[in-house]
mmCIF file of C-alpha atoms in Angstrom:
data_model
loop_
_atom_site.group_PDB
_atom_site.id
_atom_site.type_symbol
_atom_site.label_atom_id
_atom_site.label_comp_id
_atom_site.label_asym_id
_atom_site.label_seq_id
_atom_site.Cartn_x
_atom_site.Cartn_y
_atom_site.Cartn_z
ATOM 1 C CA UNK A 1 77.863 122.183 102.293
ATOM 2 C CA UNK A 2 79.708 124.685 104.484
ATOM 3 C CA UNK A 3 80.442 122.326 107.406
ATOM 4 C CA UNK A 4 78.454 123.367 110.501
ATOM 5 C CA UNK A 5 76.542 126.186 108.808
ATOM 6 C CA UNK A 6 73.321 126.148 106.796
ATOM 7 C CA UNK A 7 74.987 127.158 103.518
ATOM 8 C CA UNK A 8 75.096 124.924 100.445
ATOM 9 C CA UNK A 9 76.737 125.621 97.068
ATOM 10 C CA UNK A 10 74.594 124.557 94.131
ATOM 11 C CA UNK A 11 75.673 124.220 90.503
ATOM 12 C CA UNK A 12 73.051 123.131 87.979
ATOM 13 C CA UNK A 13 73.500 120.183 85.649
ATOM 14 C CA UNK A 14 71.143 121.650 83.020
ATOM 15 C CA UNK A 15 70.033 125.210 82.273
ATOM 16 C CA UNK A 16 66.822 126.184 84.025
ATOM 17 C CA UNK A 17 65.284 129.253 85.609
ATOM 18 C CA UNK A 18 67.170 129.085 88.924
ATOM 19 C CA UNK A 19 70.278 127.005 88.312
ATOM 20 C CA UNK A 20 72.900 126.749 85.598
ATOM 21 C CA UNK A 21 76.093 124.742 85.048
ATOM 22 C CA UNK A 22 77.792 128.112 84.374
ATOM 23 C CA UNK A 23 77.067 129.764 87.721
ATOM 24 C CA UNK A 24 77.255 129.107 91.458
ATOM 25 C CA UNK A 25 74.263 129.606 93.745
ATOM 26 C CA UNK A 26 74.615 130.011 97.504
ATOM 27 C CA UNK A 27 71.561 128.418 99.179
ATOM 28 C CA UNK A 28 70.390 128.706 102.789
ATOM 29 C CA UNK A 29 68.866 125.441 104.036
ATOM 30 C CA UNK A 30 67.444 127.127 107.150
ATOM 31 C CA UNK A 31 65.525 129.747 105.132
ATOM 32 C CA UNK A 32 65.037 127.582 102.024
ATOM 33 C CA UNK A 33 66.082 130.365 99.659
ATOM 34 C CA UNK A 34 68.854 131.646 97.400
ATOM 35 C CA UNK A 35 71.178 134.049 99.211
ATOM 36 C CA UNK A 36 73.190 135.077 96.153
ATOM 37 C CA UNK A 37 74.548 133.850 92.832
ATOM 38 C CA UNK A 38 77.820 134.357 91.006
ATOM 39 C CA UNK A 39 78.015 135.985 87.627
ATOM 40 C CA UNK A 40 77.629 133.683 84.623
ATOM 41 C CA UNK A 41 80.931 132.017 83.710
ATOM 42 C CA UNK A 42 81.856 131.438 80.074
ATOM 43 C CA UNK A 43 82.239 127.680 80.702
ATOM 44 C CA UNK A 44 80.614 125.161 83.078
ATOM 45 C CA UNK A 45 81.846 125.132 86.679
ATOM 46 C CA UNK A 46 83.954 122.010 87.303
ATOM 47 C CA UNK A 47 84.620 122.392 91.053
ATOM 48 C CA UNK A 48 83.139 124.566 93.825
ATOM 49 C CA UNK A 49 84.147 124.523 97.517
ATOM 50 C CA UNK A 50 83.213 126.717 100.481
ATOM 51 C CA UNK A 51 84.173 127.437 104.070
ATOM 52 C CA UNK A 52 83.000 130.246 106.365
ATOM 53 C CA UNK A 53 85.353 132.865 104.884
ATOM 54 C CA UNK A 54 86.128 131.782 101.337
ATOM 55 C CA UNK A 55 84.515 130.143 98.338
ATOM 56 C CA UNK A 56 86.611 128.649 95.539
ATOM 57 C CA UNK A 57 85.194 128.097 92.051
ATOM 58 C CA UNK A 58 86.967 126.527 89.072
ATOM 59 C CA UNK A 59 85.791 126.927 85.491
ATOM 60 C CA UNK A 60 87.803 126.000 82.433
ATOM 61 C CA UNK A 61 91.415 126.896 83.397
ATOM 62 C CA UNK A 62 90.743 129.510 86.066
ATOM 63 C CA UNK A 63 90.333 129.335 89.834
ATOM 64 C CA UNK A 64 88.345 132.148 91.453
ATOM 65 C CA UNK A 65 88.592 132.914 95.173
ATOM 66 C CA UNK A 66 85.552 134.700 96.622
ATOM 67 C CA UNK A 67 84.774 136.258 99.958
ATOM 68 C CA UNK A 68 81.882 134.112 101.241
ATOM 69 C CA UNK A 69 80.150 137.020 102.969
ATOM 70 C CA UNK A 70 79.638 139.262 99.942
ATOM 71 C CA UNK A 71 80.567 137.022 96.952
ATOM 72 C CA UNK A 72 83.319 139.466 95.969
ATOM 73 C CA UNK A 73 86.058 138.023 93.724
ATOM 74 C CA UNK A 74 89.350 138.419 95.608
ATOM 75 C CA UNK A 75 91.745 136.538 93.314
ATOM 76 C CA UNK A 76 91.793 134.846 89.925
ATOM 77 C CA UNK A 77 94.484 132.234 89.235
ATOM 78 C CA UNK A 78 95.292 130.529 85.922
ATOM 79 C CA UNK A 79 95.576 126.899 87.046
ATOM 80 C CA UNK A 80 94.891 124.698 84.018
ATOM 81 C CA UNK A 81 92.145 122.042 83.948
ATOM 82 C CA UNK A 82 91.095 120.780 87.402
ATOM 83 C CA UNK A 83 88.564 118.038 88.069
ATOM 84 C CA UNK A 84 86.742 117.014 91.238
ATOM 85 C CA UNK A 85 89.083 115.309 93.702
ATOM 86 C CA UNK A 86 92.053 117.425 92.635
ATOM 87 C CA UNK A 87 91.100 120.462 94.706
ATOM 88 C CA UNK A 88 90.511 120.814 98.450
ATOM 89 C CA UNK A 89 89.708 123.835 100.609
ATOM 90 C CA UNK A 90 90.592 123.885 104.282
ATOM 91 C CA UNK A 91 87.614 123.530 106.623
ATOM 92 C CA UNK A 92 89.517 125.532 109.281
ATOM 93 C CA UNK A 93 89.025 129.064 108.043
ATOM 94 C CA UNK A 94 90.411 131.107 110.950
ATOM 95 C CA UNK A 95 94.087 130.075 110.869
ATOM 96 C CA UNK A 96 94.838 127.619 108.056
ATOM 97 C CA UNK A 97 92.675 128.720 105.156
ATOM 98 C CA UNK A 98 94.449 126.922 102.307
ATOM 99 C CA UNK A 99 93.321 125.748 98.915
ATOM 100 C CA UNK A 100 95.378 122.894 97.428
ATOM 101 C CA UNK A 101 94.999 121.930 93.774
ATOM 102 C CA UNK A 102 96.642 119.906 91.044
ATOM 103 C CA UNK A 103 95.722 120.360 87.406
ATOM 104 C CA UNK A 104 95.672 117.647 84.763
ATOM 105 C CA UNK A 105 98.853 119.209 83.333
ATOM 106 C CA UNK A 106 100.786 118.840 86.603
ATOM 107 C CA UNK A 107 102.592 115.514 86.918
ATOM 108 C CA UNK A 108 102.103 114.793 90.616
ATOM 109 C CA UNK A 109 102.586 118.406 91.730
ATOM 110 C CA UNK A 110 100.240 120.020 94.273
ATOM 111 C CA UNK A 111 100.001 123.807 94.530
ATOM 112 C CA UNK A 112 99.043 125.276 97.902
ATOM 113 C CA UNK A 113 97.633 128.795 98.103
ATOM 114 C CA UNK A 114 96.779 130.711 101.293
ATOM 115 C CA UNK A 115 93.379 132.352 100.688
ATOM 116 C CA UNK A 116 93.881 134.804 103.590
ATOM 117 C CA UNK A 117 97.465 135.808 102.776
ATOM 118 C CA UNK A 118 97.909 135.424 98.985
ATOM 119 C CA UNK A 119 101.684 135.974 99.081
ATOM 120 C CA UNK A 120 102.063 132.632 100.896
ATOM 121 C CA UNK A 121 102.314 129.886 98.291
ATOM 122 C CA UNK A 122 103.927 126.462 98.163
ATOM 123 C CA UNK A 123 104.458 123.735 95.608
ATOM 124 C CA UNK A 124 104.676 120.080 96.643
ATOM 125 C CA UNK A 125 106.140 117.347 94.443
ATOM 126 C CA UNK A 126 103.837 114.676 95.847
ATOM 127 C CA UNK A 127 103.955 111.836 93.278
ATOM 128 C CA UNK A 128 105.514 110.863 89.958
ATOM 129 C CA UNK A 129 102.080 110.245 88.392
ATOM 130 C CA UNK A 130 99.185 112.750 88.158
ATOM 131 C CA UNK A 131 97.228 113.366 91.376
ATOM 132 C CA UNK A 132 93.857 111.612 91.617
ATOM 133 C CA UNK A 133 92.532 112.474 95.105
ATOM 134 C CA UNK A 134 93.424 114.832 97.950
ATOM 135 C CA UNK A 135 91.993 115.688 101.360
ATOM 136 C CA UNK A 136 92.802 117.969 104.298
ATOM 137 C CA UNK A 137 92.367 117.335 107.998
ATOM 138 C CA UNK A 138 89.905 119.428 110.026
ATOM 139 C CA UNK A 139 92.578 121.846 111.266
ATOM 140 C CA UNK A 140 93.880 122.458 107.748
ATOM 141 C CA UNK A 141 97.524 121.682 108.524
ATOM 142 C CA UNK A 142 97.773 118.208 106.927
ATOM 143 C CA UNK A 143 97.237 117.206 103.288
ATOM 144 C CA UNK A 144 96.857 113.604 102.076
ATOM 145 C CA UNK A 145 97.404 112.779 98.392
ATOM 146 C CA UNK A 146 97.268 109.769 96.106
ATOM 147 C CA UNK A 147 98.130 109.446 92.445
ATOM 148 C CA UNK A 148 96.352 107.753 89.548
ATOM 149 C CA UNK A 149 98.337 104.588 90.319
ATOM 150 C CA UNK A 150 96.734 104.348 93.770
ATOM 151 C CA UNK A 151 99.555 102.337 95.345
ATOM 152 C CA UNK A 152 100.902 105.031 97.687
ATOM 153 C CA UNK A 153 99.242 107.656 99.896
ATOM 154 C CA UNK A 154 101.378 110.484 101.242
ATOM 155 C CA UNK A 155 100.727 113.007 104.013
ATOM 156 C CA UNK A 156 102.303 116.469 104.004
ATOM 157 C CA UNK A 157 102.362 119.329 106.506
ATOM 158 C CA UNK A 158 100.847 122.632 105.443
ATOM 159 C CA UNK A 159 101.740 125.266 104.427
ATOM 160 C CA UNK A 160 105.361 124.259 103.739
ATOM 161 C CA UNK A 161 104.606 120.862 102.227
ATOM 162 C CA UNK A 162 107.082 118.751 104.184
ATOM 163 C CA UNK A 163 106.448 115.007 103.822
ATOM 164 C CA UNK A 164 105.337 113.447 107.117
ATOM 165 C CA UNK A 165 104.248 109.896 106.206
ATOM 166 C CA UNK A 166 104.014 107.493 103.285
ATOM 167 C CA UNK A 167 101.471 104.657 103.305
ATOM 168 C CA UNK A 168 101.601 101.731 100.913
ATOM 169 C CA UNK A 169 98.022 100.894 99.966
ATOM 170 C CA UNK A 170 99.017 97.859 97.919
ATOM 171 C CA UNK A 171 101.372 96.570 95.232
ATOM 172 C CA UNK A 172 98.876 96.548 92.372
ATOM 173 C CA UNK A 173 97.364 99.724 90.911
ATOM 174 C CA UNK A 174 93.882 100.715 92.032
ATOM 175 C CA UNK A 175 91.483 103.577 91.404
ATOM 176 C CA UNK A 176 90.984 105.424 94.697
ATOM 177 C CA UNK A 177 87.312 106.417 95.101
ATOM 178 C CA UNK A 178 87.670 108.419 98.310
ATOM 179 C CA UNK A 179 90.308 109.664 100.714
ATOM 180 C CA UNK A 180 89.366 111.311 104.048
ATOM 181 C CA UNK A 181 90.749 112.144 107.470
ATOM 182 C CA UNK A 182 88.744 111.354 110.599
ATOM 183 C CA UNK A 183 87.284 114.378 112.417
ATOM 184 C CA UNK A 184 90.095 114.153 115.007
ATOM 185 C CA UNK A 185 92.699 113.909 112.227
ATOM 186 C CA UNK A 186 94.393 110.843 113.724
ATOM 187 C CA UNK A 187 93.116 108.377 111.101
ATOM 188 C CA UNK A 188 92.942 108.310 107.313
ATOM 189 C CA UNK A 189 90.543 106.158 105.307
ATOM 190 C CA UNK A 190 90.663 105.239 101.628
ATOM 191 C CA UNK A 191 88.395 103.150 99.430
ATOM 192 C CA UNK A 192 89.216 101.820 95.981
ATOM 193 C CA UNK A 193 88.073 99.579 93.150
ATOM 194 C CA UNK A 194 90.168 96.778 94.662
ATOM 195 C CA UNK A 195 87.190 96.156 96.945
ATOM 196 C CA UNK A 196 89.117 97.043 100.092
ATOM 197 C CA UNK A 197 88.831 99.891 102.573
ATOM 198 C CA UNK A 198 92.093 100.893 104.231
ATOM 199 C CA UNK A 199 92.254 102.762 107.562
#
């Protein structure tokens, strides 16, 4: 859902009349109707994110950046395979409108792309192991990451990617289920298969 708006992105699990795994549908919850749909992709959509100005869609090895208002494709980036949890879009769309992603081929590297000013890019060497989860704070100037090992969580400033903090979640490996900032951005919460929630 697009934060405080009435817009929801829908991607079908199975082919049917209205929804498909190979297209994105923008739905208005206030009017209970389809506003627009993307063209049909050649492969199923793996990730879709939206804020008030931009929508990001990943299918196969490509990331598409759309203008939310008219569903116009602004940029196409060859990124490699990306799964859910390895891509975040800034909720703050006016100033810090970043998309951060890490493909399965990147060993702990996070790519940051400014969706408003495409020339601004950064690459962050966040971990030695592949990235598992990422999140951004509400102002879009902080990025938290954890790797598949799940022992360390790091926070970086955006857009430059300077490391601010490192948290040790534990000594033993764990699968991180979720990673999120509080709405004020002063706290970070993680949950894992270790059975613990860390704040």
